[in-house]
CSV table of C-alpha atoms and ligand atoms in Angstrom, one decimal:
chain,number,residue,atom,x,y,z
A,95,UNK,CA,-0.1,0.2,-0.3
A,96,UNK,CA,1.4,3.3,-1.2
A,97,UNK,CA,-0.2,6.3,0.1
A,98,UNK,CA,-0.1,9.7,-1.8
A,99,UNK,CA,3.6,10.7,-1.5
A,100,UNK,CA,2.4,14.3,-0.3
A,101,UNK,CA,5.5,14.8,1.8
A,102,UNK,CA,8.4,13.5,-0.2
A,103,UNK,CA,11.6,15.2,-0.5
A,104,UNK,CA,13.3,15.3,-3.5
A,105,UNK,CA,16.9,15.5,-1.5
A,106,UNK,CA,16.7,12.6,0.1
A,107,UNK,CA,15.2,9.0,-0.8
A,108,UNK,CA,14.5,8.3,3.0
A,109,UNK,CA,13.4,11.2,5.2
A,110,UNK,CA,13.3,10.7,8.8
A,111,UNK,CA,10.2,10.6,11.0
A,112,UNK,CA,11.8,10.0,14.3
A,113,UNK,CA,13.7,13.4,14.8
A,114,UNK,CA,12.4,15.4,12.0
A,115,UNK,CA,9.8,14.7,9.1
A,116,UNK,CA,9.4,15.4,5.9
A,117,UNK,CA,8.9,18.7,4.6
A,118,UNK,CA,5.0,18.9,3.1
A,119,UNK,CA,4.5,19.6,-0.3
A,120,UNK,CA,2.1,22.5,0.3
A,121,UNK,CA,4.0,24.0,3.0
A,122,UNK,CA,6.2,26.4,1.5
A,123,UNK,CA,3.3,28.1,-0.3
A,124,UNK,CA,1.6,28.4,2.6
A,125,UNK,CA,4.4,29.7,4.5
A,126,UNK,CA,4.8,32.0,1.8
A,127,UNK,CA,1.2,33.1,2.0
A,128,UNK,CA,1.7,33.7,5.5
A,129,UNK,CA,4.5,36.2,5.5
A,130,UNK,CA,3.7,37.6,2.0
A,131,UNK,CA,-0.3,38.4,2.2
A,132,UNK,CA,-0.9,38.1,5.8
A,133,UNK,CA,2.1,40.0,7.7
A,134,UNK,CA,3.3,41.6,4.4
A,135,UNK,CA,0.1,43.3,3.7
A,136,UNK,CA,-2.3,42.9,6.7
A,137,UNK,CA,0.5,43.7,9.7
A,138,UNK,CA,-1.0,43.8,13.2
A,139,UNK,CA,-4.5,43.3,11.7
A,140,UNK,CA,-3.6,39.4,11.0
A,141,UNK,CA,-4.4,38.7,14.8
A,142,UNK,CA,-8.2,39.2,13.5
A,143,UNK,CA,-8.2,39.2,10.1
A,144,UNK,CA,-6.3,36.0,9.5
A,145,UNK,CA,-7.2,34.6,12.9
A,146,UNK,CA,-3.1,34.8,14.4
A,147,UNK,CA,-5.0,34.8,17.9
A,148,UNK,CA,-6.7,31.6,17.8
A,149,UNK,CA,-4.3,29.9,15.8
A,150,UNK,CA,-3.0,27.6,19.0
A,151,UNK,CA,-6.9,26.5,19.3
A,152,UNK,CA,-7.7,26.1,15.9
A,153,UNK,CA,-4.7,23.8,15.1
A,154,UNK,CA,-5.0,22.2,18.4
A,155,UNK,CA,-8.7,21.2,17.6
A,156,UNK,CA,-7.1,19.2,14.4
A,157,UNK,CA,-4.5,17.6,16.2
A,158,UNK,CA,-7.2,16.5,18.8
A,159,UNK,CA,-8.7,14.5,16.0
A,160,UNK,CA,-5.6,12.4,15.8
A,161,UNK,CA,-4.9,11.8,19.6
A,162,UNK,CA,-8.6,11.1,20.1
A,163,UNK,CA,-9.1,14.0,22.3
A,164,UNK,CA,-12.4,16.4,22.2
A,165,UNK,CA,-12.5,19.7,20.8
A,166,UNK,CA,-11.4,22.5,22.9
A,167,UNK,CA,-9.2,19.9,24.8
A,168,UNK,CA,-5.8,20.5,22.9
A,169,UNK,CA,-3.8,23.6,21.9
A,170,UNK,CA,-0.9,23.9,19.8
A,171,UNK,CA,1.8,26.0,22.1
A,172,UNK,CA,5.5,26.3,23.2
A,173,UNK,CA,7.4,23.1,23.4
A,174,UNK,CA,7.1,19.6,24.7
A,175,UNK,CA,9.6,20.6,27.9
A,176,UNK,CA,7.7,23.7,28.4
A,177,UNK,CA,4.2,22.0,28.5
A,178,UNK,CA,5.5,19.4,30.8
A,179,UNK,CA,6.2,22.1,33.3
A,180,UNK,CA,3.2,23.1,33.6
A,181,UNK,CA,1.5,20.0,33.3
A,182,UNK,CA,4.0,18.4,36.0
A,183,UNK,CA,2.9,21.4,38.3
A,184,UNK,CA,-0.9,21.2,37.7
A,185,UNK,CA,-0.9,17.7,38.1
A,186,UNK,CA,1.3,17.9,41.5
A,187,UNK,CA,-1.5,20.7,43.2
A,188,UNK,CA,-4.3,18.2,42.6
A,189,UNK,CA,-2.4,15.8,44.8
A,190,UNK,CA,-1.5,18.0,47.7
A,191,UNK,CA,-1.1,15.0,49.9
A,192,UNK,CA,1.1,13.1,47.4
A,193,UNK,CA,4.8,13.6,46.7
A,194,UNK,CA,6.1,11.4,44.2
A,195,UNK,CA,6.4,11.7,40.5
A,196,UNK,CA,7.3,8.2,38.6
A,197,UNK,CA,8.9,7.6,35.3
A,198,UNK,CA,10.9,5.1,34.1
A,199,UNK,CA,14.6,4.6,33.3
A,200,UNK,CA,14.1,4.6,29.6
A,201,UNK,CA,12.4,7.9,29.4
A,202,UNK,CA,13.4,10.8,27.2
A,203,UNK,CA,15.9,13.1,29.4
A,204,UNK,CA,14.1,16.4,29.0
A,205,UNK,CA,11.1,14.6,30.6
A,206,UNK,CA,13.2,14.0,33.8
A,207,UNK,CA,15.2,17.1,34.0
A,208,UNK,CA,11.9,19.3,33.9
A,209,UNK,CA,10.2,17.3,36.4
A,210,UNK,CA,13.6,17.3,38.8
A,211,UNK,CA,13.8,21.0,38.1
A,212,UNK,CA,10.1,22.1,38.7
A,213,UNK,CA,10.9,19.1,42.2
A,214,UNK,CA,13.9,21.5,42.8
A,215,UNK,CA,11.7,25.0,42.6
A,216,UNK,CA,9.0,23.7,44.9
A,217,UNK,CA,11.6,23.0,47.7
A,218,UNK,CA,12.3,19.8,47.2
A,219,UNK,CA,8.9,18.5,48.9
A,220,UNK,CA,8.5,16.1,46.1
A,221,UNK,CA,10.6,13.3,44.8
A,222,UNK,CA,11.1,12.1,41.2
A,223,UNK,CA,11.1,7.8,41.4
A,224,UNK,CA,12.9,6.2,38.1
A,225,UNK,CA,12.0,2.4,37.7
A,226,UNK,CA,12.2,0.1,35.3
A,227,UNK,CA,9.7,0.3,32.4
A,228,UNK,CA,8.1,-3.4,33.5
A,229,UNK,CA,8.0,-2.2,36.9
A,230,UNK,CA,5.9,0.7,36.7
A,231,UNK,CA,2.7,-1.0,37.6
A,232,UNK,CA,3.8,-2.4,40.9
A,233,UNK,CA,5.6,0.7,41.8
A,234,UNK,CA,2.4,3.2,41.5
A,235,UNK,CA,1.7,3.7,45.0
A,236,UNK,CA,-0.4,5.8,47.9
A,237,UNK,CA,2.3,8.5,47.4
A,238,UNK,CA,2.5,8.6,43.7
A,239,UNK,CA,1.0,11.8,42.6
A,240,UNK,CA,1.6,11.9,38.9
A,241,UNK,CA,3.1,8.9,36.7
A,242,UNK,CA,4.8,10.6,33.6
A,243,UNK,CA,5.7,8.4,30.5
A,244,UNK,CA,6.7,8.7,26.9
A,245,UNK,CA,3.8,6.1,24.9
A,246,UNK,CA,6.3,5.2,22.5
A,247,UNK,CA,10.2,4.6,23.9
A,248,UNK,CA,12.5,7.3,21.8
A,249,UNK,CA,15.0,4.3,21.5
A,250,UNK,CA,12.8,1.0,21.3
A,251,UNK,CA,9.6,1.9,19.8
A,252,UNK,CA,7.9,-0.3,23.0
A,253,UNK,CA,4.4,1.1,23.3
A,254,UNK,CA,2.7,1.2,26.8
A,255,UNK,CA,-0.8,-0.2,27.2
A,256,UNK,CA,-2.0,3.5,27.5
A,257,UNK,CA,-5.7,2.3,28.9
A,258,UNK,CA,-4.3,-0.3,31.5
A,259,UNK,CA,-1.8,2.3,33.0
A,260,UNK,CA,-3.9,4.7,33.2
A,261,UNK,CA,-6.7,2.6,34.6
A,262,UNK,CA,-4.2,1.4,37.0
A,263,UNK,CA,-2.6,4.9,38.0
A,264,UNK,CA,-6.2,6.3,38.6
A,265,UNK,CA,-7.6,3.3,41.0
A,266,UNK,CA,-4.5,3.6,43.2
A,267,UNK,CA,-5.2,7.7,43.2
A,268,UNK,CA,-2.6,9.0,41.0
A,269,UNK,CA,-2.8,10.9,37.4
A,270,UNK,CA,-1.3,10.3,34.3
A,271,UNK,CA,0.9,12.6,31.9
A,272,UNK,CA,1.4,11.1,28.6
A,273,UNK,CA,4.5,12.1,26.3
A,274,UNK,CA,3.0,11.5,22.7
A,275,UNK,CA,6.4,12.7,20.9
A,276,UNK,CA,6.9,9.2,19.2
A,277,UNK,CA,2.8,8.4,18.9
A,278,UNK,CA,1.3,11.6,17.6
A,279,UNK,CA,0.8,11.1,13.6
A,280,UNK,CA,2.5,7.5,14.1
A,281,UNK,CA,0.0,5.3,16.2
A,282,UNK,CA,-3.3,5.4,17.0
A,283,UNK,CA,-4.1,7.0,20.4
A,284,UNK,CA,-7.5,7.7,21.7
A,285,UNK,CA,-7.0,9.5,25.0
A,286,UNK,CA,-10.5,10.2,25.4
A,287,UNK,CA,-11.4,6.3,25.6
A,288,UNK,CA,-8.1,5.6,27.8
A,289,UNK,CA,-9.6,8.3,30.2
A,290,UNK,CA,-6.5,10.2,29.8
A,291,UNK,CA,-5.7,13.1,32.3
A,292,UNK,CA,-3.0,15.1,30.3
A,293,UNK,CA,-0.8,14.9,27.4
A,294,UNK,CA,1.9,16.8,25.6
A,295,UNK,CA,3.4,15.8,22.0
A,296,UNK,CA,5.5,17.6,19.3
A,297,UNK,CA,5.0,18.8,16.0
A,298,UNK,CA,8.2,18.3,14.3
A,299,UNK,CA,8.4,14.5,14.1
A,300,UNK,CA,5.5,12.6,12.6
A,301,UNK,CA,3.6,15.5,12.0
A,302,UNK,CA,5.8,17.0,9.8
A,303,UNK,CA,6.0,20.5,11.0
A,304,UNK,CA,9.4,21.3,10.7
A,305,UNK,CA,12.2,22.3,12.7
A,306,UNK,CA,11.2,24.1,16.1
A,307,UNK,CA,7.5,23.2,15.4
A,308,UNK,CA,5.2,24.2,17.9
A,309,UNK,CA,4.3,21.3,20.6
A,310,UNK,CA,1.0,20.5,21.9
A,311,UNK,CA,-0.9,20.2,25.4
A,312,UNK,CA,-3.8,18.0,26.3
A,313,UNK,CA,-5.9,18.8,29.1
A,314,UNK,CA,-8.7,16.2,29.8
A,315,UNK,CA,-12.2,18.5,29.8
A,316,UNK,CA,-12.8,17.4,33.5
A,317,UNK,CA,-9.5,18.7,34.9
A,318,UNK,CA,-10.3,22.3,32.9
A,319,UNK,CA,-11.9,24.4,35.8
A,320,UNK,CA,-9.8,22.7,38.5
A,321,UNK,CA,-6.1,23.0,37.6
A,322,UNK,CA,-3.7,26.1,37.5
A,323,UNK,CA,-0.7,26.0,35.7
A,324,UNK,CA,2.5,28.1,37.0
A,325,UNK,CA,3.3,29.8,33.2
A,326,UNK,CA,0.9,32.7,33.9
A,327,UNK,CA,1.8,34.8,30.5
A,328,UNK,CA,-0.4,37.5,29.3
A,329,UNK,CA,-2.1,35.4,26.7
A,330,UNK,CA,-3.4,32.6,29.1
A,331,UNK,CA,-5.5,35.7,30.8
A,332,UNK,CA,-9.1,35.9,30.8
A,333,UNK,CA,-8.8,39.6,29.1
A,334,UNK,CA,-5.1,39.9,27.9
A,335,UNK,CA,-6.0,43.4,26.3
A,336,UNK,CA,-7.3,44.3,29.7
A,337,UNK,CA,-3.8,44.9,30.5
A,338,UNK,CA,-4.9,44.0,34.3
A,339,UNK,CA,-1.8,43.7,36.3
A,340,UNK,CA,-4.0,40.8,38.3
A,341,UNK,CA,-3.7,37.4,36.6
A,342,UNK,CA,-7.2,35.8,36.0
A,343,UNK,CA,-6.7,32.6,33.8
A,344,UNK,CA,-9.1,32.2,30.7
A,345,UNK,CA,-11.5,29.4,30.8
A,346,UNK,CA,-10.7,26.1,29.6
A,347,UNK,CA,-7.6,25.0,27.8
A,348,UNK,CA,-7.0,28.6,27.3
A,349,UNK,CA,-4.9,29.0,30.0
A,350,UNK,CA,-2.3,26.6,29.2
A,351,UNK,CA,-1.2,29.3,26.8
A,352,UNK,CA,1.4,31.7,27.7
A,353,UNK,CA,2.8,34.0,25.3
A,354,UNK,CA,2.4,35.2,21.5
A,355,UNK,CA,2.2,32.4,19.3
A,356,UNK,CA,4.5,31.4,16.8
A,357,UNK,CA,2.2,32.0,13.8
A,358,UNK,CA,5.5,31.7,10.6
A,359,UNK,CA,5.8,27.9,12.7
A,360,UNK,CA,2.2,27.2,13.1
A,361,UNK,CA,1.3,27.2,9.4
A,362,UNK,CA,3.6,24.5,8.0
A,363,UNK,CA,2.6,22.5,11.2
A,364,UNK,CA,-1.1,22.7,9.9
A,365,UNK,CA,0.3,21.5,6.7
A,366,UNK,CA,1.6,18.3,8.1
A,367,UNK,CA,-1.4,17.9,10.2
A,368,UNK,CA,-3.8,18.1,7.3
A,369,UNK,CA,-2.0,15.6,5.4
A,370,UNK,CA,-2.1,13.2,8.2
A,371,UNK,CA,-5.6,13.9,8.9
A,372,UNK,CA,-6.1,13.0,5.1
A,373,UNK,CA,-4.2,10.0,5.4
A,374,UNK,CA,-6.1,8.6,8.4
A,375,UNK,CA,-3.8,7.1,11.4
A,376,UNK,CA,-5.4,3.3,10.8
A,377,UNK,CA,-4.0,3.5,7.2
A,378,UNK,CA,-0.9,4.7,8.2
A,379,UNK,CA,-0.4,2.5,11.1
A,380,UNK,CA,-1.6,-0.7,8.6
A,381,UNK,CA,1.3,0.5,6.4
A,382,UNK,CA,4.0,1.0,9.1
A,383,UNK,CA,3.4,-2.3,10.8
A,384,UNK,CA,4.3,-4.1,7.5
A,385,UNK,CA,7.1,-1.5,6.5
A,386,UNK,CA,8.5,-2.4,10.3
A,387,UNK,CA,8.0,-6.5,9.8
A,388,UNK,CA,9.6,-6.2,6.7
A,389,UNK,CA,12.6,-4.6,7.9
A,390,UNK,CA,13.2,-6.6,10.6
A,391,UNK,CA,12.7,-10.0,8.5
A,392,UNK,CA,15.3,-8.5,5.7
A,393,UNK,CA,17.8,-7.6,8.5
A,394,UNK,CA,17.8,-11.2,9.8
A,395,UNK,CA,18.0,-12.4,6.1
A,396,UNK,CA,20.5,-9.9,4.9
A,397,UNK,CA,22.6,-9.1,8.0
A,398,UNK,CA,22.9,-12.1,10.2
A,399,UNK,CA,25.9,-12.5,12.0
A,400,UNK,CA,27.2,-9.1,11.3
A,401,UNK,CA,26.5,-7.7,15.0
A,402,UNK,CA,23.3,-6.2,15.0
A,403,UNK,CA,20.5,-6.7,17.8
A,404,UNK,CA,17.0,-5.7,17.8
A,405,UNK,CA,16.3,-3.1,20.2
A,406,UNK,CA,12.9,-2.7,19.5
A,407,UNK,CA,9.8,-5.5,20.3
A,408,UNK,CA,9.5,-8.1,16.9
A,409,UNK,CA,5.6,-8.0,17.4
A,410,UNK,CA,4.3,-5.1,15.3
A,411,UNK,CA,1.6,-4.4,17.9
A,412,UNK,CA,4.3,-3.9,20.7
A,413,UNK,CA,6.0,-1.3,18.4
A,414,UNK,CA,5.8,2.4,17.4
A,415,UNK,CA,6.4,3.5,14.0
A,416,UNK,CA,10.1,3.1,13.8
A,417,UNK,CA,12.6,0.1,13.7
A,418,UNK,CA,16.0,0.1,16.2
A,419,UNK,CA,19.0,-1.9,16.0
A,420,UNK,CA,21.8,-2.7,18.5
A,421,UNK,CA,25.4,-2.7,16.8
A,422,UNK,CA,28.8,-1.5,18.7
A,423,UNK,CA,29.8,0.5,16.0
A,424,UNK,CA,26.5,2.2,15.4
A,425,UNK,CA,27.2,6.1,15.5
A,426,UNK,CA,29.7,5.3,12.2
A,427,UNK,CA,27.4,2.9,10.5
A,428,UNK,CA,24.5,5.5,11.0
A,429,UNK,CA,26.7,8.2,9.3
A,430,UNK,CA,27.8,5.9,6.5
A,431,UNK,CA,23.7,5.4,5.7
A,432,UNK,CA,23.3,9.0,6.1
A,433,UNK,CA,25.8,9.6,3.4
A,434,UNK,CA,24.3,7.0,1.3
A,435,UNK,CA,21.2,9.0,1.6
A,436,UNK,CA,19.4,6.7,4.4
A,437,UNK,CA,18.2,8.8,7.0
A,438,UNK,CA,18.2,7.5,10.5
A,439,UNK,CA,19.2,8.8,13.9
A,440,UNK,CA,21.9,7.1,16.3
A,441,UNK,CA,20.6,7.0,19.7
A,442,UNK,CA,23.3,7.0,22.6
A,443,UNK,CA,24.8,4.2,23.7
A,444,UNK,CA,25.0,2.2,20.6
A,445,UNK,CA,21.1,2.2,18.5
A,446,UNK,CA,20.6,2.8,15.2
A,447,UNK,CA,16.9,4.1,14.9
A,448,UNK,CA,15.0,4.1,11.4
A,449,UNK,CA,11.5,6.2,11.2
A,450,UNK,CA,9.2,4.4,9.2
A,451,UNK,CA,6.9,7.4,8.0
A,452,UNK,CA,4.5,5.6,6.3
A,453,UNK,CA,3.2,8.4,4.3
A,454,UNK,CA,6.5,8.8,2.2
A,455,UNK,CA,8.5,5.8,3.2
A,456,UNK,CA,7.6,2.8,0.4
A,457,UNK,CA,8.1,-0.6,0.2
A,458,UNK,CA,10.9,-0.5,-1.8
A,459,UNK,CA,12.7,2.1,0.5
A,460,UNK,CA,13.1,-0.6,2.7
A,461,UNK,CA,14.8,-3.3,0.4
A,462,UNK,CA,17.0,-0.4,-0.5
A,463,UNK,CA,17.9,0.6,2.7
A,464,UNK,CA,18.6,-2.6,3.9
A,465,UNK,CA,20.8,-3.5,0.8
A,466,UNK,CA,22.9,-0.3,1.1
A,467,UNK,CA,23.7,-1.7,4.9
A,468,UNK,CA,24.6,-4.7,3.8
A,469,UNK,CA,27.1,-3.1,1.2
A,470,UNK,CA,28.2,-0.8,4.0
A,471,UNK,CA,28.8,-3.5,6.5
A,472,UNK,CA,30.3,-6.1,3.7
A,473,UNK,CA,32.8,-3.4,2.3
A,474,UNK,CA,33.5,-1.7,5.7
A,475,UNK,CA,32.6,1.6,4.3
A,476,UNK,CA,31.8,3.0,7.8
A,477,UNK,CA,35.2,2.0,9.0
A,478,UNK,CA,36.4,5.9,8.4
A,479,UNK,CA,37.5,8.6,10.6
A,480,UNK,CA,35.2,10.7,9.7
A,481,UNK,CA,32.6,8.5,10.4
A,482,UNK,CA,33.6,8.2,13.5
A,483,UNK,CA,33.9,11.6,15.0
A,484,UNK,CA,31.2,12.6,17.1
A,485,UNK,CA,29.3,15.3,16.1
A,486,UNK,CA,27.2,17.4,18.4
A,487,UNK,CA,23.9,16.6,17.0
A,488,UNK,CA,23.4,12.8,16.1
B,578,PLP,C1,10.0,11.6,23.7
B,578,PLP,C2,10.6,13.1,23.5
B,578,PLP,N1,10.1,13.8,24.3
B,578,PLP,C3,10.4,15.3,24.4
B,578,PLP,C4,11.1,15.8,23.6
B,578,PLP,C5,11.8,16.9,23.4
B,578,PLP,O1,10.9,18.1,23.2
B,578,PLP,P1,10.8,19.5,23.0
B,578,PLP,O2,12.3,20.0,22.3
B,578,PLP,O3,9.6,20.1,22.4
B,578,PLP,O4,10.8,20.3,24.4
B,578,PLP,C6,11.9,14.6,22.6
B,578,PLP,C7,12.4,14.9,21.5
B,578,PLP,O5,13.3,14.4,20.4
B,578,PLP,C8,11.5,13.2,22.8
B,578,PLP,O6,12.1,12.5,22.1
């Protein structure tokens, strides 16, 4: 099954989805329109005329459809890290008698850093507890205020059972924050059915929003009027243009806004989200599972004995839209692959990660990628000094 290649980049045969999705074909014209017509001609009038001020909630409502959230439960603002800070603070305030933020040792570092930083800011009255992934359920106890997890692990691609963990956490009196960085636009997510409390996600990966694209934040409707977040910027005020010095939170999700929205960055994100909505997450998921299975089968068949070990689940249902492999020379091998046009990511200490963005990765690309990898291994083409020198961005 090949979906319309809306996103295919002319420069690279295999643009990656994990760390930066490809450029949507519609994005350059849309950005040009925003720059030349909306900004160039309307100037400040764009805030009303072009709907800039309500862009976060309008785009949020589109993203909501991709993650099973309701209208008014999502806004596109800030970054994952900043949104996590808001959510952890809001969640801790809802559980004043509990002291623990629980996460797993495989979580993305920024999630851990943000929780740690907030705990320090709050005077170290709380503690951050890290346990192994398979120990999470048992570790939730009557001191757990917040369980904070990344739904699809950024290294292994392992998918948590969102509904089950949410159910157990809530049964034990805790709240759950889900990081959907590797889920939104990649795997089906149903926050409403899972009874989720809070979530964050980013725009630049599988939503193809471009470098530095805004993130999004989800707060379940039932928490809207009972939570507050500490980044009380003027645009989260009930009436920002009253310029009142006393802060009054806006209603609903809107008080999770803080500052002026990045209009130029929101335009390409909307293009990416529109493509995902048109393609449909079920079709995307079906294709991505087949692509992942094919990749693993070809690795078994063509690269057996070359030192690769799967770092992702073999079962497609347990895996996000990526495959990953350990290899002791993983960094150099990934650099050699990138030079040959197979764009993946290296994740320390030894993981090669391939985002299977089904909107534009074809079955033939998987065959080509594995054949190129085989050539690199057979010829030891990765064994060059320039491939071993670590860049600051991997
Ligand atoms: C799981 C996860 N969370 C958070 C981030 C970083 O988010 P941001 O840069 O928007 O703060 C990443 C970046 O790759 C990620 O993979």
